Coordinates of C-alpha atoms and ligand atoms in Angstrom, one line a residue:
X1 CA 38.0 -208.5 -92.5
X2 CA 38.7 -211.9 -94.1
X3 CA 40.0 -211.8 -97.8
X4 CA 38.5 -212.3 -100.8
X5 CA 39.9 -215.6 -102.4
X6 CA 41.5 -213.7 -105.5
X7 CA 43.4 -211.4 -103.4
X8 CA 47.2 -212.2 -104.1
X9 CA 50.4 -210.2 -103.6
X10 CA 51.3 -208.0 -105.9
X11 CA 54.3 -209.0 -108.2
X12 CA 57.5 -208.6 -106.9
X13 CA 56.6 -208.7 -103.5
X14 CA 59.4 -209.1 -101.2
X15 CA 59.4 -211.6 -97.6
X16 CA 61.4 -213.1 -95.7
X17 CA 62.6 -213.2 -92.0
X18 CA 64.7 -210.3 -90.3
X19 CA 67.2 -210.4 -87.8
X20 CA 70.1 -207.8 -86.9
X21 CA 73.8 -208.6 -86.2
X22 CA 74.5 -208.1 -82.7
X23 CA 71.1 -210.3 -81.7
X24 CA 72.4 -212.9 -83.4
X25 CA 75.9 -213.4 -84.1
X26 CA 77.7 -213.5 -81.1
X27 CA 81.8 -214.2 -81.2
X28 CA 82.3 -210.8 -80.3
X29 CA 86.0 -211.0 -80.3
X30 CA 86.3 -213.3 -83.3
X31 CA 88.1 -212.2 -86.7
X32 CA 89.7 -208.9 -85.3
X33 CA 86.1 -207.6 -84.6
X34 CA 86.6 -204.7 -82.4
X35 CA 83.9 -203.5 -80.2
X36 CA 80.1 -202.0 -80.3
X37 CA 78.7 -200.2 -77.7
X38 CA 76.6 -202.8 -77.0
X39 CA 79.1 -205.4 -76.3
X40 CA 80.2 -202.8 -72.6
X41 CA 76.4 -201.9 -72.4
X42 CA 75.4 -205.2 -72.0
X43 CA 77.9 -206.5 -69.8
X44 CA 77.3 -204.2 -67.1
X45 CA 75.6 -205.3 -64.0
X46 CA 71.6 -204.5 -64.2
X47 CA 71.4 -203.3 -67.9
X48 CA 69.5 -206.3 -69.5
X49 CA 66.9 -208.2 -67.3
X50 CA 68.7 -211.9 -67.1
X51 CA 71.8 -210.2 -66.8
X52 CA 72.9 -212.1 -70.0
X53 CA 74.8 -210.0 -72.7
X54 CA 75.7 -210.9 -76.6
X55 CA 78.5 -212.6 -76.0
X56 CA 77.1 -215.6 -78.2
X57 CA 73.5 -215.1 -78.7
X58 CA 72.0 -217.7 -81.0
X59 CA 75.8 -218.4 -82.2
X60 CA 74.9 -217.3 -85.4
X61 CA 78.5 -216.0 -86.8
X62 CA 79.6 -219.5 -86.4
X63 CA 76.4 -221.3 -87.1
X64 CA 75.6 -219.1 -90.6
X65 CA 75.4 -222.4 -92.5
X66 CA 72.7 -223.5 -90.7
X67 CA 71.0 -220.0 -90.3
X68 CA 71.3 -220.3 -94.4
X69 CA 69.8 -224.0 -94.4
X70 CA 66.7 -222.4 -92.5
X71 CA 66.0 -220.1 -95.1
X72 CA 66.1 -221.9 -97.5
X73 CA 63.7 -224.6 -95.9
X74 CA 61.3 -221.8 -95.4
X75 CA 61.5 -220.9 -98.9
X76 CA 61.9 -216.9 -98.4
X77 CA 62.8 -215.0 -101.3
X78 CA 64.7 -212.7 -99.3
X79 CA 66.6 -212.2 -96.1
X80 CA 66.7 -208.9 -93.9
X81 CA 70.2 -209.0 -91.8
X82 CA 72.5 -206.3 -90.8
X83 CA 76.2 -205.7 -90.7
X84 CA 78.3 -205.1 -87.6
X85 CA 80.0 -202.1 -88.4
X86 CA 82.9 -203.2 -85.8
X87 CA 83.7 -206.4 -88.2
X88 CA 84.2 -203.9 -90.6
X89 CA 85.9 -201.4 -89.6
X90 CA 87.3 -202.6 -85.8
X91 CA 87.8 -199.1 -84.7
X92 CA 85.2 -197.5 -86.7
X93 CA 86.5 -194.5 -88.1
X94 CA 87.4 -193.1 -91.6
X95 CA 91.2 -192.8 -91.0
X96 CA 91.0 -196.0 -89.4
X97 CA 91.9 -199.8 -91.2
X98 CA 89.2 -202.1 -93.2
X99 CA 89.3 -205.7 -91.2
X100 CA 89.2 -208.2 -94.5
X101 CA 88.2 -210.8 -92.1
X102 CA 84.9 -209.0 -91.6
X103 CA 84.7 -208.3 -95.4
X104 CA 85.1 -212.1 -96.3
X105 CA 82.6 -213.4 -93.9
X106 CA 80.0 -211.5 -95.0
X107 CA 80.9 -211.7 -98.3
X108 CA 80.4 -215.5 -97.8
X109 CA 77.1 -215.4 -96.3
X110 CA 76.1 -213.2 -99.4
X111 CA 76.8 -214.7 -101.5
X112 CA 75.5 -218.0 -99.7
X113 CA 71.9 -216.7 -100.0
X114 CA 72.2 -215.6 -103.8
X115 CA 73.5 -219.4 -104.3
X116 CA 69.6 -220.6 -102.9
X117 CA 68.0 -217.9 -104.3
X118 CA 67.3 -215.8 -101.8
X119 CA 67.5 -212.0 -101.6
X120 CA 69.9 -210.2 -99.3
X121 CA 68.5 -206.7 -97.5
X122 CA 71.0 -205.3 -95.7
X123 CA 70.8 -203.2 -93.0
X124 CA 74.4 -201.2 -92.4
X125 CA 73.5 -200.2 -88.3
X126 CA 71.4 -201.6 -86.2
X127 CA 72.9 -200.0 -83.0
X128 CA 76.0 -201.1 -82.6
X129 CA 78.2 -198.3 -83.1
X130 CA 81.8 -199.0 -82.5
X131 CA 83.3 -198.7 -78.7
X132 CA 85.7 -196.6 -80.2
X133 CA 84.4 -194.1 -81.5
X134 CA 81.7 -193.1 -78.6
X135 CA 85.1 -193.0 -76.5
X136 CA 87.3 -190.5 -79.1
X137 CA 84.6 -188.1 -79.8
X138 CA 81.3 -188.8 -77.9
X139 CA 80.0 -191.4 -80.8
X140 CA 76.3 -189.8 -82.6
X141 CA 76.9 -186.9 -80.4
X142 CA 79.4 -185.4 -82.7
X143 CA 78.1 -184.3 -86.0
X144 CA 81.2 -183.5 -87.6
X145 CA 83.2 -186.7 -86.8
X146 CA 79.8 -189.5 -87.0
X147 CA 78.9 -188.3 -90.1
X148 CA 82.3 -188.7 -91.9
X149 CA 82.7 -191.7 -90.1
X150 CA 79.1 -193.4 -90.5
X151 CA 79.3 -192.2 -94.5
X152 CA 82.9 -193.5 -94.6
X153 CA 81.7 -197.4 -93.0
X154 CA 78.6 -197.0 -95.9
X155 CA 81.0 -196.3 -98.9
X156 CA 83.3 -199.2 -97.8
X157 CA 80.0 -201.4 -97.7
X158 CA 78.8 -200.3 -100.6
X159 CA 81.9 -201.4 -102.9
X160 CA 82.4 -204.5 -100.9
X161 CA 78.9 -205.8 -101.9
X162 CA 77.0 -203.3 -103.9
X163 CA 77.6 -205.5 -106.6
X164 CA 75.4 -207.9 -105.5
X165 CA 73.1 -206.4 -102.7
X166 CA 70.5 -204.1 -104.4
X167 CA 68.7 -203.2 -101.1
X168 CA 70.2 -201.5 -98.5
X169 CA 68.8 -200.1 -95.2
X170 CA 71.0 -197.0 -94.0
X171 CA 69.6 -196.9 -90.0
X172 CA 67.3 -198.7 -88.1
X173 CA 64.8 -197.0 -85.9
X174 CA 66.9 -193.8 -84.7
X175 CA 63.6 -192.9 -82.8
X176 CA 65.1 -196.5 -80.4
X177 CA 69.2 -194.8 -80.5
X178 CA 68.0 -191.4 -79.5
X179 CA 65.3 -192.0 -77.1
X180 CA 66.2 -195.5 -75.1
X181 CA 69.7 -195.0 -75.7
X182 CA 70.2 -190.5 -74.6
X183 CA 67.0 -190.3 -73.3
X184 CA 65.7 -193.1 -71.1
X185 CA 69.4 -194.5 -71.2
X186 CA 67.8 -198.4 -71.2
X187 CA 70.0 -198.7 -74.8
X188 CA 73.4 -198.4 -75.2
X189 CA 75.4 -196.2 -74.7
X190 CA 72.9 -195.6 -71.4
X191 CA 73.0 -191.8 -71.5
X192 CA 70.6 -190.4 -69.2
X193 CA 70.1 -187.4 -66.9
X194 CA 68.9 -189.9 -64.1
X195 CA 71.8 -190.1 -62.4
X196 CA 70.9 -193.5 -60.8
X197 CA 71.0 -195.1 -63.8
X198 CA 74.1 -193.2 -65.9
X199 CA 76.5 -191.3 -64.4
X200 CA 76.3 -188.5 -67.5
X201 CA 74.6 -187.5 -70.1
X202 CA 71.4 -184.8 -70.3
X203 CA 67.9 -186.6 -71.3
X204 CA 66.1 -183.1 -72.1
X205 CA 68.4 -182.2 -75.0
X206 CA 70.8 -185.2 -76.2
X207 CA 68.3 -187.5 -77.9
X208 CA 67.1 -184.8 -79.8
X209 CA 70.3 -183.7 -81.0
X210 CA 71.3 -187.8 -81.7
X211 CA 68.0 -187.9 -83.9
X212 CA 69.6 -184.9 -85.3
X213 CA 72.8 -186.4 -86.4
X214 CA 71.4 -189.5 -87.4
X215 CA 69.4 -188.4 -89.8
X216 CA 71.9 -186.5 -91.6
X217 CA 74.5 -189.6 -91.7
X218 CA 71.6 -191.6 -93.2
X219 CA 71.2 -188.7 -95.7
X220 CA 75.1 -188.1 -96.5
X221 CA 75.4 -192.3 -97.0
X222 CA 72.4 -191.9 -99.6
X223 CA 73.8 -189.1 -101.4
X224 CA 77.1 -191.1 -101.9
X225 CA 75.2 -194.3 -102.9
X226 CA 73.1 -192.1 -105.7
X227 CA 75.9 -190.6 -107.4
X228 CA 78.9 -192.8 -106.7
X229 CA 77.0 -196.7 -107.1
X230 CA 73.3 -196.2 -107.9
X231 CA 74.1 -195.7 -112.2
X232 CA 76.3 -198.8 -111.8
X233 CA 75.3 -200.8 -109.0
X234 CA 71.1 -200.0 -109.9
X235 CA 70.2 -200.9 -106.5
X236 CA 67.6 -198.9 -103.4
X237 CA 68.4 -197.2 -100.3
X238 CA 66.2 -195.9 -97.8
X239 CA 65.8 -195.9 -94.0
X240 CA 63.3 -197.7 -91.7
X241 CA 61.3 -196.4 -88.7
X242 CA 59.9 -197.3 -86.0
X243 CA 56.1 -196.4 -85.5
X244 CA 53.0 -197.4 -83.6
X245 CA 49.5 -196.6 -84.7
X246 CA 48.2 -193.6 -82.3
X247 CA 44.3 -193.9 -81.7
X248 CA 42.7 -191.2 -79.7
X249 CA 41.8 -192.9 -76.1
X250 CA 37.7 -191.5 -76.8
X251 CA 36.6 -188.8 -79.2
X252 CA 37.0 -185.7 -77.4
X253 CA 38.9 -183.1 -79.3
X254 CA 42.1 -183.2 -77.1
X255 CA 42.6 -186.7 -77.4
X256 CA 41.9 -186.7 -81.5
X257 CA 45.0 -184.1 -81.2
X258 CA 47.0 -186.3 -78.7
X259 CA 46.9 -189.0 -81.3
X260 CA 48.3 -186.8 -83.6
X261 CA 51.3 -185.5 -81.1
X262 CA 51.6 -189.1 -80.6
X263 CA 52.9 -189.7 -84.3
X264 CA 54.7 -186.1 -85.0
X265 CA 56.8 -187.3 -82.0
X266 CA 56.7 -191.2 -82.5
X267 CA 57.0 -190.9 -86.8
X268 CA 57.3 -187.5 -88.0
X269 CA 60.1 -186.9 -86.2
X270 CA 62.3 -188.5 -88.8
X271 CA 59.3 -189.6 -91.6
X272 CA 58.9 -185.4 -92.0
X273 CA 62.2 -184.7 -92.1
X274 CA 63.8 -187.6 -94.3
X275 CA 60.4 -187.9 -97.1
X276 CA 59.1 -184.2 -96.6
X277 CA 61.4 -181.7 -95.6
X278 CA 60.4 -180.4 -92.5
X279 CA 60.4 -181.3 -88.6
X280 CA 56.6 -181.5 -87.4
X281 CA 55.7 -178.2 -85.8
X282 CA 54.4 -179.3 -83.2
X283 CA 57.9 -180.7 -82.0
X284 CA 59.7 -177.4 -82.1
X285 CA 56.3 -176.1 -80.1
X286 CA 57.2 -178.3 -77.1
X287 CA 61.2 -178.4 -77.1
X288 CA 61.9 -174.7 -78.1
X289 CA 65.6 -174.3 -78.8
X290 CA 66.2 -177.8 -77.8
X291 CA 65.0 -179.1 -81.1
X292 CA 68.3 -178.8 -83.4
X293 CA 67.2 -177.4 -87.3
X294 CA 69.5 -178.0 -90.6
X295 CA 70.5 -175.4 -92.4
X296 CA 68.8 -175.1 -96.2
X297 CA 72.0 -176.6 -97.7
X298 CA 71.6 -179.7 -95.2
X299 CA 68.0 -179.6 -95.6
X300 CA 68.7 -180.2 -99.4
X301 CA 70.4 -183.2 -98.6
X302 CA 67.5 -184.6 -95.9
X303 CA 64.9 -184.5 -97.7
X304 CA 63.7 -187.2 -100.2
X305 CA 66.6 -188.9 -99.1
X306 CA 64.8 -192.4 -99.1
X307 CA 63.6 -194.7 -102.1
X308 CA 60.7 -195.7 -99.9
X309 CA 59.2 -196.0 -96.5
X310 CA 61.1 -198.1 -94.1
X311 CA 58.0 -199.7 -91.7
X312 CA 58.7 -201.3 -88.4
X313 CA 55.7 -201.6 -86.3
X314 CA 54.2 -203.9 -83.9
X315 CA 51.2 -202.4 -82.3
X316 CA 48.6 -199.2 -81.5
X317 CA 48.6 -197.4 -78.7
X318 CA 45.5 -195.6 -76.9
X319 CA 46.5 -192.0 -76.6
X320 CA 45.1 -189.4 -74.0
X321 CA 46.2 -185.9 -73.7
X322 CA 48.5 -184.7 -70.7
X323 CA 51.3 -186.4 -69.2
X324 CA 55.2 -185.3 -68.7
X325 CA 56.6 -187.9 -71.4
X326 CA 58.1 -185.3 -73.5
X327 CA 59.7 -188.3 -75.6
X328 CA 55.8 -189.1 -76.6
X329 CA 55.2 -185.6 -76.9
X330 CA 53.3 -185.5 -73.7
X331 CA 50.9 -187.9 -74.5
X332 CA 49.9 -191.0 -72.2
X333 CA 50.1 -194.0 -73.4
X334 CA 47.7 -197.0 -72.9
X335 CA 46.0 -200.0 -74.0
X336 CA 43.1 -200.1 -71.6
X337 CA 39.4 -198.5 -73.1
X338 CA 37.6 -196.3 -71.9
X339 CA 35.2 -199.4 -71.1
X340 CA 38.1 -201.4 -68.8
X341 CA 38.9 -203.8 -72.1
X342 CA 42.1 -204.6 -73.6
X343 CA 42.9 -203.3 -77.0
X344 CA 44.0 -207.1 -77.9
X345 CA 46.2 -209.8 -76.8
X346 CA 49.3 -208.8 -74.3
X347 CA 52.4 -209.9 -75.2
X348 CA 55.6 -210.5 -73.2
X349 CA 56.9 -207.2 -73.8
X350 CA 54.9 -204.7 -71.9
X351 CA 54.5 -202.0 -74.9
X352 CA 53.0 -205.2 -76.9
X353 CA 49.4 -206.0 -77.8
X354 CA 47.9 -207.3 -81.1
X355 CA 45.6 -205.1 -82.8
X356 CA 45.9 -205.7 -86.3
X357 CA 43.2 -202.9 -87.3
X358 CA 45.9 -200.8 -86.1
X359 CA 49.0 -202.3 -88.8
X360 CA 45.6 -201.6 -91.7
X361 CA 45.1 -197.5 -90.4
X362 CA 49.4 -196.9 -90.1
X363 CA 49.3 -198.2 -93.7
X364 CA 46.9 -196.3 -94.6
X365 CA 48.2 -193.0 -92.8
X366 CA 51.5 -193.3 -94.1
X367 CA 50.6 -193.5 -97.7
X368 CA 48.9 -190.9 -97.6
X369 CA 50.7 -188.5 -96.1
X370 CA 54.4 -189.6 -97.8
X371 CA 53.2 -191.2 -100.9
X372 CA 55.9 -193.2 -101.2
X373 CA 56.0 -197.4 -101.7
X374 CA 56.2 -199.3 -98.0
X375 CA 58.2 -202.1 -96.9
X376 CA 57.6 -203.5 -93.9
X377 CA 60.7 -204.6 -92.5
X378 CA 60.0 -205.5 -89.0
X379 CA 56.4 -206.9 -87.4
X380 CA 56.3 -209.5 -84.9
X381 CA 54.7 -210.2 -81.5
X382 CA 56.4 -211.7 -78.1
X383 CA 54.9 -214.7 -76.6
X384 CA 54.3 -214.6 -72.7
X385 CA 55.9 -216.7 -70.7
X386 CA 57.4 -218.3 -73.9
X387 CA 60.4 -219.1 -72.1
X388 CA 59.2 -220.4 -68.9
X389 CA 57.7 -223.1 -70.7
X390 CA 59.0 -226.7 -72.4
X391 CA 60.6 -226.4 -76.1
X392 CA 57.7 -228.8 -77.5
X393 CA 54.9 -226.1 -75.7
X394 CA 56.8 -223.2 -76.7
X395 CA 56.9 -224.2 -80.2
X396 CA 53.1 -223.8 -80.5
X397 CA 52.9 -220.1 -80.6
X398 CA 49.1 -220.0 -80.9
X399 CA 49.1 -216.2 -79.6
X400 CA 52.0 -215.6 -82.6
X401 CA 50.0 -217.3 -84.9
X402 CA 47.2 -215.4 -84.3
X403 CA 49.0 -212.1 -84.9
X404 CA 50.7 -212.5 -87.8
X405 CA 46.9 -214.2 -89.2
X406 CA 45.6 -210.5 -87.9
X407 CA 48.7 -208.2 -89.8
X408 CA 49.2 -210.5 -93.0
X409 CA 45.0 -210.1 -93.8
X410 CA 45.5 -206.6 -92.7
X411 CA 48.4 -205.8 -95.1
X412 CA 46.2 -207.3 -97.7
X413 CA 42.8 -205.6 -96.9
X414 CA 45.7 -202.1 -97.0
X415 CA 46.5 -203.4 -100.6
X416 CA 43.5 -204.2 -102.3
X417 CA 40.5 -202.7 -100.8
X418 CA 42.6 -199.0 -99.8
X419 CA 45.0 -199.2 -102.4
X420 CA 48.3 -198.6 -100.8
X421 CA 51.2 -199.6 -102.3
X422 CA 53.6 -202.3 -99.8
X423 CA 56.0 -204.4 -101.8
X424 CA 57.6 -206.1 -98.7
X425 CA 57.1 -207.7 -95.6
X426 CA 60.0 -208.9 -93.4
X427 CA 58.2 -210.5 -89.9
X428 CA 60.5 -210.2 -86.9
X429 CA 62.2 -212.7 -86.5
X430 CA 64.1 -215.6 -88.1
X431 CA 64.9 -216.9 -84.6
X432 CA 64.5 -216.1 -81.2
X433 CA 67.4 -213.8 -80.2
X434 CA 69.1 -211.0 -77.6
X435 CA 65.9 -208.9 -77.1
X436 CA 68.7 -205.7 -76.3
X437 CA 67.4 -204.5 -72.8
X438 CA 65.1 -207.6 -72.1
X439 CA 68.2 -210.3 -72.6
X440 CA 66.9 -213.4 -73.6
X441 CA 63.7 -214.3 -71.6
X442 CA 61.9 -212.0 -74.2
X443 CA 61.2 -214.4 -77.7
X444 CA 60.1 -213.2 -80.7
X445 CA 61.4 -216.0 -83.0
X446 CA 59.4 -217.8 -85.5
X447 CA 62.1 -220.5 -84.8
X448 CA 62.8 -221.7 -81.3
X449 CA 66.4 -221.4 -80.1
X450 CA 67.5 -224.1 -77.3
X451 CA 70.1 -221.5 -76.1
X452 CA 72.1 -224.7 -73.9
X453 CA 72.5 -226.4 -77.7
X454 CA 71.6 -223.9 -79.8
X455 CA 69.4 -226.0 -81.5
X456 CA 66.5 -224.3 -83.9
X457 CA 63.4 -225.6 -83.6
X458 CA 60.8 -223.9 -86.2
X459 CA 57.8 -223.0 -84.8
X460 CA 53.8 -222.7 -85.7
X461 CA 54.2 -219.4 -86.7
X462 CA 56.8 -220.1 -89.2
X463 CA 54.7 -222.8 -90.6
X464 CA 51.9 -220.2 -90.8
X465 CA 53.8 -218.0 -92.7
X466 CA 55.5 -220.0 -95.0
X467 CA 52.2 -221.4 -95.9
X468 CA 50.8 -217.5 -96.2
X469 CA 52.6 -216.4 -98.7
X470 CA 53.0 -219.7 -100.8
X471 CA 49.1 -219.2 -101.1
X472 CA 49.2 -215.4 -101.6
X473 CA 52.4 -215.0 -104.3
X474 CA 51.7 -214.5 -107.5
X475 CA 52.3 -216.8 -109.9
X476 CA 54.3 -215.3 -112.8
X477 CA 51.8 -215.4 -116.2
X478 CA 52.6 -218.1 -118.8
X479 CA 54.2 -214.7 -121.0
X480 CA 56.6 -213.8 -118.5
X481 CA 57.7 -217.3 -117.9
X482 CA 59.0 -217.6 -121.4
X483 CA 62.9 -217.2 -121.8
X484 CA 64.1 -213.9 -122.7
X485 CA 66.2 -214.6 -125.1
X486 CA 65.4 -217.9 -127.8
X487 CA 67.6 -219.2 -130.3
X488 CA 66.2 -219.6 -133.8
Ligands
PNW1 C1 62.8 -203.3 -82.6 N1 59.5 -200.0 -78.0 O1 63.0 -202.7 -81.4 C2 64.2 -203.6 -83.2 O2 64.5 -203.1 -84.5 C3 64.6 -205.0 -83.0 O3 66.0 -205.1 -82.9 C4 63.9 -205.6 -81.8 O4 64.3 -206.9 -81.5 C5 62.4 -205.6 -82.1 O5 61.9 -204.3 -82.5 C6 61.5 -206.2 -81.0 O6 61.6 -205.3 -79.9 C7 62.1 -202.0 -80.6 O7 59.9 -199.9 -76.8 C8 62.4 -201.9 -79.3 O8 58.5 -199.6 -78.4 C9 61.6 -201.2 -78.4 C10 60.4 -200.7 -78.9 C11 60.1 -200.8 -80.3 C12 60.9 -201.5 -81.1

């Protein structure tokens, strides 16, 4: 549904570009940087599709300067990054020593983007849990140990740069770590009771107990952050999901529940738990004793342990009842109607197609049910064949374009016509970058990276963007641009 012309953002409203530390930054044994689970994941033989690994990515711990200068050409008023919890701390655990190295170079790029103005949103893991500690104790496995250990990395972040980051992300997408990574085993560490594909681990309990342990790290870091740094430091913590819209495949009454199964699997999972209280029923129906529970003291802690709704979402999936997936909650998956069409566009990756309807209902479902403000921090679509084609083809991402045309309206529409309240929007990605299991063939950069120079090259859809939300942000009324404080 096209706009109407008054429709603006509301005040406030956060956006800028999102990227995550071990896509981008490369010089993985650089500054006493110890390593991620990632760094051995991806260097094994047949675990990302070119058989590349992070090794430099798009160069970015070297290159921050110009990562910075990109920004600030793009004019965002904030940038979505995350922190590599090896720079950190090299080894990872509590007992274990604080690398200043890592501390000063992010301190730099900090305080870099407050110098032009632009926002920092940190995100303290985005799946790369150090080597170490998966090796001592079995990594997100062991509650005990990972939640020290995850709340002990948070703390030390938090009075590194708490004074000057006000929004921080505890965990991103946990549904990703526990499924792909102890489930499927595509994700590091590669867990999987397929015995092709990982020599251990047990696929019909582990993820379930990962999501388990994840949740209650996120919740312990919060805790700290409210009492020890939230009355001085004033900032917001929450945690961002992952999440698909789930449409019934055709209107028959087992497929209208499907689509529900779909998101108590997909979302509830950890939106229930975290803003509500409670794991969707529905969960513990199909996994029995497999599904973990917290005790009420822990359950004291989970819940309403989030400032707001973390959103990253990228499509709507067709759902029809039946199927073995348990990890969608035995529910099939697909974007083909029951008349043969496509729901929208494909993308390169293969769970990809652009229905922006979709991004408008998720919005709507989610506010509803947690009530809580939304920021989007990751939406973004994958051009096909993007990288078999010349830099100067690539760069007119028509089929980007297009999407991002479809979920900004959308988001709007959400705003003014339904009433829900989003007060950021973060598209995926600054760059094009190590798409984890899918190397680098997979793009989903607004900017164009030349991975033989590393050379940026900003494309259509940045320009789109950029131009967006110049026309959509508010402009501050003549009052509030009057100085605060006036000397008679
Ligand atoms: C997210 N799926 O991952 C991550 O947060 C990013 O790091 C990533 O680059 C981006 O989305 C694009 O993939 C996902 O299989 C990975 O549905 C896989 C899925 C969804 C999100």
């Amino acid at each position: 549904m096209a706009s109407l012309p008054d429709h603006k953002l509301p005040k406030d409203f956060l956006w800028g570009f999102a990227t995550a530390a071990f896509q981008i930054e490369g010089s993985t044994d650089v500054d006493d940087r110890g390593k991620s689970i990632w760094d051995d994941f991806s260097r094994l033989p047949g675990k990302t599709a070119d058989g590349r690994n992070g090794d430099v990515a798009t160069d970015s711990y070297r290159l921050w300067k110009e990562d910075l200068a990109l920004l600030k050409q793009y004019g965002v008023k904030s940038y979505r990054f995350s922190i590599s919890w090896s720079r950190i701390i090299p080894l990872g655990g509590r007992n274990d020593p604080v690398n200043p190295k890592g501390i000063e170079y992010y301190n730099g790029f900090i305080n870099g983007l407050l110098e032009n103005g632009i926002i920092p949103f940190l995100t303290l893991y985005h799946w790369d849990l150090p080597q170490a500690l998966h090796d001592r104790y079995g990594g997100w496995l062991n509650k005990d140990e990972v939640v020290k250990d995850y709340t002990n990395y948070a703390k030390v972040c938090f009075e590194a740069f708490g004074d000057r980051v006000k929004h921080w992300l505890t965990i991103n997408e946990p549904w990703c770590v526990a499924i792909l990574g102890y489930g499927r085993g595509v994700f590091a560490p590669g867990r999987s009771s397929d015995r092709q594909r990982s020599p251990e681990g047990n696929s019909s309990t582990e993820p379930w107990i990962v999501g388990h342990h994840i949740i209650l790290a996120h919740a312990h870091a919060v805790k700290v952050y409210r009492e020890q740094f939230k009355p001085t430091q004033k900032g917001q913590i929450g945690i961002t999901l992952n999440g698909d819209w789930a449409m019934p495949y055709d209107d028959t009454p087992e497929n209208i529940d499907a689509a529900q199964h779909a998101l108590d699997f997909a979302i509830g999972w950890y939106a229930d738990s975290v803003h509500l209280g409670f794991y969707p029923p529905y969960m513990r129906e199909v996994l029995g004793d497999r599904m973990p529970d917290f005790t009420p003291e822990e359950w004291e802690i989970v819940k309403g342990s989030s400032d707001f709704y973390g959103m990253n979402t990228y499509t709507t999936n067709l759902c029809r009842a039946g199927g073995d997936d348990e990890f969608q909650g035995n529910v099939d998956y697909t974007f083909t109607r029951p008349d043969e069409t496509q729901l929208g566009p494909q993308a390169q990756s293969p769970w990809l197609q652009d229905y922006p309807q979709g991004f408008r209902a998720l919005l709507n479902y989610i506010y509803k049910r947690y009530k809580l403000p939304i920021l989007v921090t990751e939406n973004g679509f994958s051009v096909k064949g993007e990288s078999d084609i010349p830099i100067d083809e690539a760069v007119k991402d028509d089929a980007r374009v297009h999407y991002f045309q479809g979920t900004t309206e959308a988001m709007l529409s959400a705003i003014h016509e339904d009433g829900v309240d989003v007060q950021a929007y973060f598209p995926w990605s600054l760059l094009d970058n190590f798409e984890w299991a899918d190397g680098y063939i997979t793009r989903f950069g607004v900017t164009y990276v030349d991975y033989e120079t590393q050379k940026r090259y900003p494309k259509d859809s940045a320009k789109f963007l950029i131009e967006w939300f110049k026309e959509h942000e508010t402009i501050p009324t003549a009052i509030e641009q009057l100085p605060t404080s006036v000397d008679i």
